[in-house]
mmCIF file of C-alpha atoms and ligand atoms in Angstrom:
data_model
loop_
_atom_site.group_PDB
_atom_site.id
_atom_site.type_symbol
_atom_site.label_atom_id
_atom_site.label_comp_id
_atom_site.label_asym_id
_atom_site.label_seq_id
_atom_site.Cartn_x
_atom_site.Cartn_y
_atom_site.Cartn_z
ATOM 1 C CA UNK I 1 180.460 -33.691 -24.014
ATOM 2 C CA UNK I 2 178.334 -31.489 -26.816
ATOM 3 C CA UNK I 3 179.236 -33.458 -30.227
ATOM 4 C CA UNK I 4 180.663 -30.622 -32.898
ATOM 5 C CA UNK I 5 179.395 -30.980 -36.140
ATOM 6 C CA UNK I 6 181.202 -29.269 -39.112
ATOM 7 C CA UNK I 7 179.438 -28.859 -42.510
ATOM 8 C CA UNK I 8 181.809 -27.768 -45.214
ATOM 9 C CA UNK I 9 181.106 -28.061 -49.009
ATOM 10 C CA UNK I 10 181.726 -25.982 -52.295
ATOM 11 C CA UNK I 11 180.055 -22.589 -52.886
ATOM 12 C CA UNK I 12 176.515 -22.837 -53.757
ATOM 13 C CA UNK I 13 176.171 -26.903 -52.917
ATOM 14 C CA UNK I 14 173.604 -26.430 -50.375
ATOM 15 C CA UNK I 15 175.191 -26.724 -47.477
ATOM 16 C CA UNK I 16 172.432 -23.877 -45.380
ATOM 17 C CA UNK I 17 169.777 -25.885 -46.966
ATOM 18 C CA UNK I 18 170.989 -29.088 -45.199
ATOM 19 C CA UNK I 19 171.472 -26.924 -41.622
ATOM 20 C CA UNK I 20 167.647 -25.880 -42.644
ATOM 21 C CA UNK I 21 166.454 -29.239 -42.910
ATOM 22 C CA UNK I 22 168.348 -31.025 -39.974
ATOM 23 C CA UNK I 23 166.630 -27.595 -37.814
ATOM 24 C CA UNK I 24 163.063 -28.411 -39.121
ATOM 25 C CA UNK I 25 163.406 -32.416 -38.917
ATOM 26 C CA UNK I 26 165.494 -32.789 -35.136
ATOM 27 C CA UNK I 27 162.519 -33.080 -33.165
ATOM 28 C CA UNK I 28 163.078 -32.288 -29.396
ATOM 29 C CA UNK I 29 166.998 -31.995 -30.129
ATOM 30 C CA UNK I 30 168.530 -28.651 -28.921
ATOM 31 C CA UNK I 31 171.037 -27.692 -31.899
ATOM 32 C CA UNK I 32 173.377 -24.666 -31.657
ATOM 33 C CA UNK I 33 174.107 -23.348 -34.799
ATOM 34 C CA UNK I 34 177.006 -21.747 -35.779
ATOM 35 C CA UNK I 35 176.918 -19.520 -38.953
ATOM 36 C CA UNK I 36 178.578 -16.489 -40.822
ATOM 37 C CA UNK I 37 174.949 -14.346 -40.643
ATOM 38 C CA UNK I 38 171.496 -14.876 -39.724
ATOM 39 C CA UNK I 39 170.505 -13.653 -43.012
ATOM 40 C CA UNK I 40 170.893 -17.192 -44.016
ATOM 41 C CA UNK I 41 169.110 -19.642 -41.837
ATOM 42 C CA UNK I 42 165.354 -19.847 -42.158
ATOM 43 C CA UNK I 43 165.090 -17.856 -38.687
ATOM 44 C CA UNK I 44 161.447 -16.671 -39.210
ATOM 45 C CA UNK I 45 160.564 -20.066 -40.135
ATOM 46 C CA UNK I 46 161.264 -21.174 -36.199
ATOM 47 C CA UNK I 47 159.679 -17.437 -34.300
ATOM 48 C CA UNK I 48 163.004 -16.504 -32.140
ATOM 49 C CA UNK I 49 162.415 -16.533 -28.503
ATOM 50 C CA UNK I 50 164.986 -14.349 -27.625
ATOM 51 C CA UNK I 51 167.954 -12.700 -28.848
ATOM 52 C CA UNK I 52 171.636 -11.604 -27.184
ATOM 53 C CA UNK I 53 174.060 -9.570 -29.164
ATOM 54 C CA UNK I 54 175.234 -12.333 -32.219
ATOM 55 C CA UNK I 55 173.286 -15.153 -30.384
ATOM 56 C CA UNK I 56 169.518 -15.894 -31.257
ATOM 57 C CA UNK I 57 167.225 -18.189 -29.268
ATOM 58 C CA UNK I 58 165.009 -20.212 -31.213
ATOM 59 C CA UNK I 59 161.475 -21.653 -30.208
ATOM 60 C CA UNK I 60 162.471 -24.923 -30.811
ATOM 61 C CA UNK I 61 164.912 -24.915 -28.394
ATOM 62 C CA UNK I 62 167.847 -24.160 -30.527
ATOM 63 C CA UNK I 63 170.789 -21.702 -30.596
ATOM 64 C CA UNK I 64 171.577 -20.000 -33.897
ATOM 65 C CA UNK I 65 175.186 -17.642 -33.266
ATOM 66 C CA UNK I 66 176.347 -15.451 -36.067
ATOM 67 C CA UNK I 67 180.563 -14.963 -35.992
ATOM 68 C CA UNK I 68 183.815 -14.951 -38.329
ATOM 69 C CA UNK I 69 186.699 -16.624 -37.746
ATOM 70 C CA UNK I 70 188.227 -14.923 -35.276
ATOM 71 C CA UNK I 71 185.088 -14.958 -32.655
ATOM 72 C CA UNK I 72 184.815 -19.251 -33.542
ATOM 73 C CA UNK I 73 186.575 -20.540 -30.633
ATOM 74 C CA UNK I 74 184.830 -18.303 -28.023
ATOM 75 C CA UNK I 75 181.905 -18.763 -28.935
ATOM 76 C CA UNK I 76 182.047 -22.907 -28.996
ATOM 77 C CA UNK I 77 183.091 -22.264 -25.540
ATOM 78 C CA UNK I 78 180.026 -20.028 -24.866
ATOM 79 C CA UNK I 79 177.766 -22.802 -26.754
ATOM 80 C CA UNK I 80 179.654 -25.923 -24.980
ATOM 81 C CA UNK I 81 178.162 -24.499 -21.429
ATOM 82 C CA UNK I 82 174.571 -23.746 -22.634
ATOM 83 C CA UNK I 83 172.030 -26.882 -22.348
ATOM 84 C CA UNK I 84 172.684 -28.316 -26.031
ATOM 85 C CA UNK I 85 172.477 -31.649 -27.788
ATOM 86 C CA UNK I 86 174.390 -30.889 -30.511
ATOM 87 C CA UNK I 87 176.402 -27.948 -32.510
ATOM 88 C CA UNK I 88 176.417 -27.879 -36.560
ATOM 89 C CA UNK I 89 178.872 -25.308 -37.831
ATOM 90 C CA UNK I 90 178.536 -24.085 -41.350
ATOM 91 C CA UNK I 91 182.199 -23.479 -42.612
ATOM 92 C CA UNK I 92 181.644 -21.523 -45.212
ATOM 93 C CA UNK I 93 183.676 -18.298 -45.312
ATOM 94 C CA UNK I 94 185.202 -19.045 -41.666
ATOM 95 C CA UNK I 95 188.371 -20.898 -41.009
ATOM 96 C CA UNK I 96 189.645 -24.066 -43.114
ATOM 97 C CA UNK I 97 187.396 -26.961 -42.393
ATOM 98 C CA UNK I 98 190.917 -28.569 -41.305
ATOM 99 C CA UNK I 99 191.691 -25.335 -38.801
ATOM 100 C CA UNK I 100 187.903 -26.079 -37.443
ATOM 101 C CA UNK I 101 188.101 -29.698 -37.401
ATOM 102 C CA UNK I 102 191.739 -29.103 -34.779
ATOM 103 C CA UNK I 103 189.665 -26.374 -33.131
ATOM 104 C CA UNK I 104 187.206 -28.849 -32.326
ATOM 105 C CA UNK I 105 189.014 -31.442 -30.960
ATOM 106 C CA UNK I 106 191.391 -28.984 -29.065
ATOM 107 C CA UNK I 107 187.783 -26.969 -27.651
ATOM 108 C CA UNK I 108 186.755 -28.553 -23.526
ATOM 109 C CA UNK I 109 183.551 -29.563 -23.298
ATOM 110 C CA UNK I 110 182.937 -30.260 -26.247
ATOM 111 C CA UNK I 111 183.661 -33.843 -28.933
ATOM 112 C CA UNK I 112 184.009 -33.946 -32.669
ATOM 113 C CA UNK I 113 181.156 -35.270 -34.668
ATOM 114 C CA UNK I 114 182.700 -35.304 -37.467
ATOM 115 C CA UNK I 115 183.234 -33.431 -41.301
ATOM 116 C CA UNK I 116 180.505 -33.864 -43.316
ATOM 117 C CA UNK I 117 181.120 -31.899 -46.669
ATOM 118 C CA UNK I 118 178.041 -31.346 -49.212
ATOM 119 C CA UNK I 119 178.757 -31.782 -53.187
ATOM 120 C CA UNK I 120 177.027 -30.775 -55.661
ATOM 121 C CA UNK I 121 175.888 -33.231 -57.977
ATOM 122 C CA UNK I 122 175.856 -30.829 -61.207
ATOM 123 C CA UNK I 123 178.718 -28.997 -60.231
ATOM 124 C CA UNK I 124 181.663 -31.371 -59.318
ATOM 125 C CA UNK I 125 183.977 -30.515 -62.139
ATOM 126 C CA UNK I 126 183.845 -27.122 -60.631
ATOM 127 C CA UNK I 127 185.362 -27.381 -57.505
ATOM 128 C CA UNK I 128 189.164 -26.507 -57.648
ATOM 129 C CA UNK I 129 190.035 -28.851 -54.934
ATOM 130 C CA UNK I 130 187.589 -31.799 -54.651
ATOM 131 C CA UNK I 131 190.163 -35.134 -54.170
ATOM 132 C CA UNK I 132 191.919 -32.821 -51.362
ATOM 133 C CA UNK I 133 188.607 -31.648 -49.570
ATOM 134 C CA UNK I 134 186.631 -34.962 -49.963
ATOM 135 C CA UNK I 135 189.843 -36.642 -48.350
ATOM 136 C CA UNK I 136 189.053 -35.350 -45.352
ATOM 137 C CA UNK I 137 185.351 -35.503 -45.070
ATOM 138 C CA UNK I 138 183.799 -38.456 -42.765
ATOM 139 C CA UNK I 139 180.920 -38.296 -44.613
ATOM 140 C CA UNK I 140 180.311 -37.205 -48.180
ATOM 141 C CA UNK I 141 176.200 -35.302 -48.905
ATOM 142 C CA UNK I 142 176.139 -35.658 -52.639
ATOM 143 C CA UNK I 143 173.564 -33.457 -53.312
ATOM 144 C CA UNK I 144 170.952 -31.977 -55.546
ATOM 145 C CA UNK I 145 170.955 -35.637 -57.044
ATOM 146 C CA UNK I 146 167.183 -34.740 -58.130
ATOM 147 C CA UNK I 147 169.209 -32.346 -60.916
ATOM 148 C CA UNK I 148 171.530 -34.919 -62.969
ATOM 149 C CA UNK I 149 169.839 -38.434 -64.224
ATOM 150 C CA UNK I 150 172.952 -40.993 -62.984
ATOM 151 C CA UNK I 151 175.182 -40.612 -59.728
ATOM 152 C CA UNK I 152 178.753 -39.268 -60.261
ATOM 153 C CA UNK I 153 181.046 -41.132 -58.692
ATOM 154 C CA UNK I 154 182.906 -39.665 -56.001
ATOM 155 C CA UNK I 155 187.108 -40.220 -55.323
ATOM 156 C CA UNK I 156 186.746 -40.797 -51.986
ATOM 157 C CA UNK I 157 186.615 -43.698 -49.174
ATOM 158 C CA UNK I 158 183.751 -41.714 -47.088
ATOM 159 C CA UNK I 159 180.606 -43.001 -47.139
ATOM 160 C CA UNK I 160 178.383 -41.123 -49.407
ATOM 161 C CA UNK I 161 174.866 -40.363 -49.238
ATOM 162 C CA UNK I 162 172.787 -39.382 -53.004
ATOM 163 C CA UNK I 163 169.842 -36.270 -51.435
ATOM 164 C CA UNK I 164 168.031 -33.287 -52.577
ATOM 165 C CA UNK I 165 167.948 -30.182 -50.488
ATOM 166 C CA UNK I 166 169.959 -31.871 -48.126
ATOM 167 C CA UNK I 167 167.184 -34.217 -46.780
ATOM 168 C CA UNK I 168 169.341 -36.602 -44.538
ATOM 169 C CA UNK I 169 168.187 -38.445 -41.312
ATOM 170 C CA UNK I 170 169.483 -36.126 -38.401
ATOM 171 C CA UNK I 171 169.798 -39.712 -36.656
ATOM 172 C CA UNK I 172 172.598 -40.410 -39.164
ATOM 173 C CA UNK I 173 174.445 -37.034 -37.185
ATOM 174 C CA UNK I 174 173.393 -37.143 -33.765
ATOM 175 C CA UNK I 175 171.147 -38.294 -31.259
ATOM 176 C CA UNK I 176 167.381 -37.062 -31.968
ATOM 177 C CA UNK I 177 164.963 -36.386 -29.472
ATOM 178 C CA UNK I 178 161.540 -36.834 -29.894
ATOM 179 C CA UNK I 179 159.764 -33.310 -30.083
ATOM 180 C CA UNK I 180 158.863 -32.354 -27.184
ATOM 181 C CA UNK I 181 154.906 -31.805 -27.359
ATOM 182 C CA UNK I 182 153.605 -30.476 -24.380
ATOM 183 C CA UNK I 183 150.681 -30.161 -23.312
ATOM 184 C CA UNK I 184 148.595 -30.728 -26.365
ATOM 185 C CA UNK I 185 147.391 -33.941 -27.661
ATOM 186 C CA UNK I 186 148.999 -36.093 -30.515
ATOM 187 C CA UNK I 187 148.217 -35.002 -33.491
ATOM 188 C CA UNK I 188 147.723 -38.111 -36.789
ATOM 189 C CA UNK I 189 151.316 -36.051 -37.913
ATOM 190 C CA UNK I 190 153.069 -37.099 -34.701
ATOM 191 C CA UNK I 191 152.016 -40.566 -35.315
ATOM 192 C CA UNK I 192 153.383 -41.054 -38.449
ATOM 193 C CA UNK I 193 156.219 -43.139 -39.143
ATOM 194 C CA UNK I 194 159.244 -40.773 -40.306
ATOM 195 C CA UNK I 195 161.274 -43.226 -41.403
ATOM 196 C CA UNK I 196 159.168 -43.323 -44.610
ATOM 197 C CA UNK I 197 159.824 -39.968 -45.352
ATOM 198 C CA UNK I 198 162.148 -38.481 -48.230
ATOM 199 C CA UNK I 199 164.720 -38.628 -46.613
ATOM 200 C CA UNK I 200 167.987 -40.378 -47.509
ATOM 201 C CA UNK I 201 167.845 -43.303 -45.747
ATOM 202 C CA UNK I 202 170.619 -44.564 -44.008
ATOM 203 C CA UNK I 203 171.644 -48.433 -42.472
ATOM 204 C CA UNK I 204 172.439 -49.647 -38.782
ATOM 205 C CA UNK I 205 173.687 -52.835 -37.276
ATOM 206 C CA UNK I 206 173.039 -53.385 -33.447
ATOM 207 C CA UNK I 207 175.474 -56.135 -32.313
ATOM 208 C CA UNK I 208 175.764 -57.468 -28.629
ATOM 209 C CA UNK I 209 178.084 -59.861 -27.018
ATOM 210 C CA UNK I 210 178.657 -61.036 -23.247
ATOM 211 C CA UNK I 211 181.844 -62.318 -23.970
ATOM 212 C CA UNK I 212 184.571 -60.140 -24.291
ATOM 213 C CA UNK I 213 186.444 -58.744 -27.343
ATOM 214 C CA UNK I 214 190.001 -59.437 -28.174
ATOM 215 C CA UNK I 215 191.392 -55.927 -28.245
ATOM 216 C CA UNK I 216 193.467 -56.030 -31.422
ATOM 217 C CA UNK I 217 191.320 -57.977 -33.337
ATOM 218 C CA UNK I 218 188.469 -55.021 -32.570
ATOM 219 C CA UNK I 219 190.930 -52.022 -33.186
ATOM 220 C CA UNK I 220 192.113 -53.930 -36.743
ATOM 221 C CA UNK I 221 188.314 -54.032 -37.330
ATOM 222 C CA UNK I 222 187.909 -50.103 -36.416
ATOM 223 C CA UNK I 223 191.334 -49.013 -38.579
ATOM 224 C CA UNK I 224 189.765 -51.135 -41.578
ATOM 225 C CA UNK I 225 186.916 -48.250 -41.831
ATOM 226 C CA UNK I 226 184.488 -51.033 -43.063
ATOM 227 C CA UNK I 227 183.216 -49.245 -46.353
ATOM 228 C CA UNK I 228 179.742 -47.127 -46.142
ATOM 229 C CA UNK I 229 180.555 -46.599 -42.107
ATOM 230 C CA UNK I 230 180.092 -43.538 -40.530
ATOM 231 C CA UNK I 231 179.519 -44.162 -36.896
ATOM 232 C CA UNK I 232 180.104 -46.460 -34.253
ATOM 233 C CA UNK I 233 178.686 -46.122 -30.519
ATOM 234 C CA UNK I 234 178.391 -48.088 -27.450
ATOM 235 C CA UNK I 235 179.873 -50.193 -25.248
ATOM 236 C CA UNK I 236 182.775 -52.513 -25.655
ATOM 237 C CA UNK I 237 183.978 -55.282 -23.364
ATOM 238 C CA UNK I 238 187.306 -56.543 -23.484
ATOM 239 C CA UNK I 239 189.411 -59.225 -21.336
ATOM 240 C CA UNK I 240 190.781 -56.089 -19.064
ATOM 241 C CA UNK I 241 188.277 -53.883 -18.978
ATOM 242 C CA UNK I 242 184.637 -52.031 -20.829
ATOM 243 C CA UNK I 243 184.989 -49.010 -22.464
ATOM 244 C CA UNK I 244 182.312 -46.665 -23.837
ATOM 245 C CA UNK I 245 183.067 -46.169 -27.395
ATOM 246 C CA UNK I 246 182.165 -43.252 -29.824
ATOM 247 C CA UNK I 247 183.806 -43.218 -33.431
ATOM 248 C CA UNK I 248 182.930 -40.366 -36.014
ATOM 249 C CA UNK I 249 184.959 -41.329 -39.396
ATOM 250 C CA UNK I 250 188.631 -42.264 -38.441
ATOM 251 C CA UNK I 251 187.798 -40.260 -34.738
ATOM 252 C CA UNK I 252 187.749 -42.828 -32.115
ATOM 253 C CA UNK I 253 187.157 -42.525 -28.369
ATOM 254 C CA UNK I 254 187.404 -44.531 -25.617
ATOM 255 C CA UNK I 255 186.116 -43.777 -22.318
ATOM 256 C CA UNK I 256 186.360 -46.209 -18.864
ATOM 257 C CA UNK I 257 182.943 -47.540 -18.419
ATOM 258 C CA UNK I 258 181.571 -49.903 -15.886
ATOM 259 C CA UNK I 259 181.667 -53.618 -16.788
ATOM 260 C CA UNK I 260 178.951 -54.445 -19.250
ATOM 261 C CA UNK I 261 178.015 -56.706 -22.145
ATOM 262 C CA UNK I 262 179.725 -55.321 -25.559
ATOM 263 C CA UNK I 263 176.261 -53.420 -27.231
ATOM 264 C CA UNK I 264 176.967 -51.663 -30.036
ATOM 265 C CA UNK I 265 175.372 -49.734 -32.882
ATOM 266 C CA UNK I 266 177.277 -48.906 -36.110
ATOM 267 C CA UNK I 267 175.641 -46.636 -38.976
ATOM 268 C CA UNK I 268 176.386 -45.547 -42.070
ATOM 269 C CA UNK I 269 175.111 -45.759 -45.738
ATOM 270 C CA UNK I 270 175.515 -48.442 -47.863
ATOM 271 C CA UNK I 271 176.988 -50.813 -45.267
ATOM 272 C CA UNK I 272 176.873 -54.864 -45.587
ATOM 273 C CA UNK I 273 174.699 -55.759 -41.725
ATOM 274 C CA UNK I 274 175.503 -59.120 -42.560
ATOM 275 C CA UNK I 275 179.564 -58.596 -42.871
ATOM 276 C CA UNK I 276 179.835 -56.322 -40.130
ATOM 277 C CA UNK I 277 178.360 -59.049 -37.206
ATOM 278 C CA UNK I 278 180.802 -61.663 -39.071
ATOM 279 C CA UNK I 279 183.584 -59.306 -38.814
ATOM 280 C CA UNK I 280 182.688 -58.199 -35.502
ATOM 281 C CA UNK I 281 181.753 -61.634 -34.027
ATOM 282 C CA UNK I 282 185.258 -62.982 -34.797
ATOM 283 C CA UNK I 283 186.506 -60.352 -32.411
ATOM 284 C CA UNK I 284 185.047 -62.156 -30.137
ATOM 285 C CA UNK I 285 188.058 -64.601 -28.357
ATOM 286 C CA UNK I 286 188.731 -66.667 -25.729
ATOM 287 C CA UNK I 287 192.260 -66.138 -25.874
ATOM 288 C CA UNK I 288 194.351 -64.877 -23.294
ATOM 289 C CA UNK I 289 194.555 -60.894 -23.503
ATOM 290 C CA UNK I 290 198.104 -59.027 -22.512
ATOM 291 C CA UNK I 291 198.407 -55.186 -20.878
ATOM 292 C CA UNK I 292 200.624 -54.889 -23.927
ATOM 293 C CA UNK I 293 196.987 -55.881 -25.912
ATOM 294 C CA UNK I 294 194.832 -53.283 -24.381
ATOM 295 C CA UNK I 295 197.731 -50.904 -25.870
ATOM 296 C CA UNK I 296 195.777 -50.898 -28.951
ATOM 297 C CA UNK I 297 192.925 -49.431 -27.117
ATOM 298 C CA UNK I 298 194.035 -47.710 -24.517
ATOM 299 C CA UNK I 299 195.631 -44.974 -26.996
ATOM 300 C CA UNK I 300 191.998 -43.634 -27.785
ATOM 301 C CA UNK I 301 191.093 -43.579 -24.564
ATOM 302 C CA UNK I 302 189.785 -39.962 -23.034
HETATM 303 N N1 GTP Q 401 167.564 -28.378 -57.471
HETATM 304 C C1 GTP Q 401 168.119 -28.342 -56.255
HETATM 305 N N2 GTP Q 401 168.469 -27.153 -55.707
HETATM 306 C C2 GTP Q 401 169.016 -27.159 -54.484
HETATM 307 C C3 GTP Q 401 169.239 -28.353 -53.760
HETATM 308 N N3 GTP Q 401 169.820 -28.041 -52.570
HETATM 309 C C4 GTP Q 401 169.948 -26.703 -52.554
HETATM 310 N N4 GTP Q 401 169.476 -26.164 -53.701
HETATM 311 C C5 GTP Q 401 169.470 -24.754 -54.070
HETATM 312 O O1 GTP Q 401 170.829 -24.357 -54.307
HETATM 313 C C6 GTP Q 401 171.043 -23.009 -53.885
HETATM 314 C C7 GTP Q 401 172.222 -22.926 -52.923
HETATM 315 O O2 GTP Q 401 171.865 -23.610 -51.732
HETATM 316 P P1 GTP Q 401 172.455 -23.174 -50.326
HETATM 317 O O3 GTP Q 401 171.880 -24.105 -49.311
HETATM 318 O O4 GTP Q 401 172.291 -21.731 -50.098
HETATM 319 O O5 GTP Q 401 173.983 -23.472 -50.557
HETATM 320 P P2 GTP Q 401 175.228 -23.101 -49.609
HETATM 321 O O6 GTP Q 401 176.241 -24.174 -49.763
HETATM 322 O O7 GTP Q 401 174.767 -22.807 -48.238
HETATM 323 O O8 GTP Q 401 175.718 -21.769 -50.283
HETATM 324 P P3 GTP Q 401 176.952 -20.816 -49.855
HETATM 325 O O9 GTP Q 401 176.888 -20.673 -48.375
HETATM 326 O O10 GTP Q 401 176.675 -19.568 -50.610
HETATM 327 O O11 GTP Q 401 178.181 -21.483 -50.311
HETATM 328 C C8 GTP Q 401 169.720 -22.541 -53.304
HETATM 329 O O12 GTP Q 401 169.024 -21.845 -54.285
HETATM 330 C C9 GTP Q 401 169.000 -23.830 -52.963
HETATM 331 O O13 GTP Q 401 167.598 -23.729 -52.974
HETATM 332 C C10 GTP Q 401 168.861 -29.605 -54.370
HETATM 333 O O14 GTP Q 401 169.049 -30.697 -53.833
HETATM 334 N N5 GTP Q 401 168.312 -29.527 -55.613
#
């Protein structure tokens, strides 16, 4: 399943410059982009390989598709069957980002990645529907922070993440590759360590556990949305069964695995490592687990 990224955000907030950035900084990753018209990604910056009606074929191994509305859902489907890591849609001036979002999760072959909406830093008071929009984004890019001298503060339980031109670890979205090289050698560039780099860092907490999880106590944990989390992936293993586990905001998934310790990574900015093992370690139970238990679960699963 291709995770389906939507990027929504206010006129203007910088929203194309974030799709820019995550296209120059994704290493190996093949992204398919979604987008109203070329005419605003950085296409010459990445020397198109190839190109097919609205469809161009990046160097880099990524997919850039031009549509409106009405072409969307096609042309996820066309997207979902090409060899991709990941698809970013830009929302602006296609459907709702709520239409998108049920698109998404309606769309085979494909999961939701989540909503991340860009603000503007300067120009908050300006958007006509801010409480309602940042509602429903998973994640919050308050951007162009390099423009006003102290943070706003946002109305929202998303995690949010202070950047300029939309410099956020793609890691924070989606799995990155490393680039692929070929056949040339490493260069001292390749070597360096990225995590250094400007952008806007974010946290994760690896937790493992051989014994099992008490189901409820791990769902109360997941419906809590521990603040600054924006991610959760792995595997869990309760009394009655392991589950591969994927959540993207309040999206969860659950998906029969084969039994395994619980090994899970959470991310998200600004979260407390330390509180999140607590939390998570007393899930861990010896108790005796019900079918009527795994309930809890077992209504996420895919
Ligand atoms: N100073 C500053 N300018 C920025 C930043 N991010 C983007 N910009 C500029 O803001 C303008 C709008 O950025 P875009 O990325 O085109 O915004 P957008 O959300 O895609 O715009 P629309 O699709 O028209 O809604 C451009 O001139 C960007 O260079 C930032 O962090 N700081």
């Amino acid at each position: 399943m291709i995770p389906v990224v939507v990027l929504a955000g206010f006129l203007g907030s910088g929203k194309t410059t974030l799709l820019n950035h995550l296209l120059r900084t994704s290493g190996g990753t093949r992204i398919g982009v979604v987008v109203n018209d070329f005419g605003r990604i950085n296409i010459d910056a990445f020397s198109v390989s190839a190109q097919v009606d609205s469809m161009v074929s990046l160097s880099n191994g990524c997919l850039c598709c031009a549509v409106d509305g009405t072409e969307l859902d096609g042309m996820l489907t066309r997207l979902a069957a090409a060899d991709l890591d990941v698809i970013v849609i830009e929302a602006s001036g296609l459907a709702e980002p709520a239409a998108m979002v049920r698109m998404v999760l309606q769309a085979p072959g494909v999961s939701y990645g989540g909503l991340i909406y860009v603000a503007d830093a300067v120009e908050l008071d300006a958007v006509p529907h801010l409480s309602r929009d940042l509602a429903m984004a998973d994640l919050v890019v308050l951007n162009k922070v390099d423009r006003v001298s102290s943070l706003p503060s946002l109305p929202c339980s998303a995690p949010v993440l202070p950047v300029s031109y939309g410099q956020i670890d793609p890691a924070l979205l989606f799995e990155v590759r490393p680039p692929d090289l070929g056949p040339r050698q490493l260069s001292f560039d390749d070597l360096d360590d990225h995590s250094t780099h400007a952008h806007a860092s974010f946290d994760s907490v690896s937790f493992e556990s051989t014994d099992p999880l008490h189901p409820k106590l791990f769902m109360d944990f997941l419906g809590a949305r521990p603040e600054g989390l924006f991610r959760a992936k792995g595997f869990v293993r309760f009394p009655l069964g392991t589950f591969m586990l994927q959540t993207v905001g309040a999206y969860v998934s659950f998906t029969p695995a084969d039994d395994a310790p619980t090994q899970l990574v959470l991310i998200g900015a600004g979260i407390d490592p330390e509180a999140l093992t607590d939390w998570l370690l007393a899930c861990v139970t010896d108790e005796p687990v019900t079918e009527q238990d795994m309930l809890w679960v077992l209504r996420y699963a895919r």
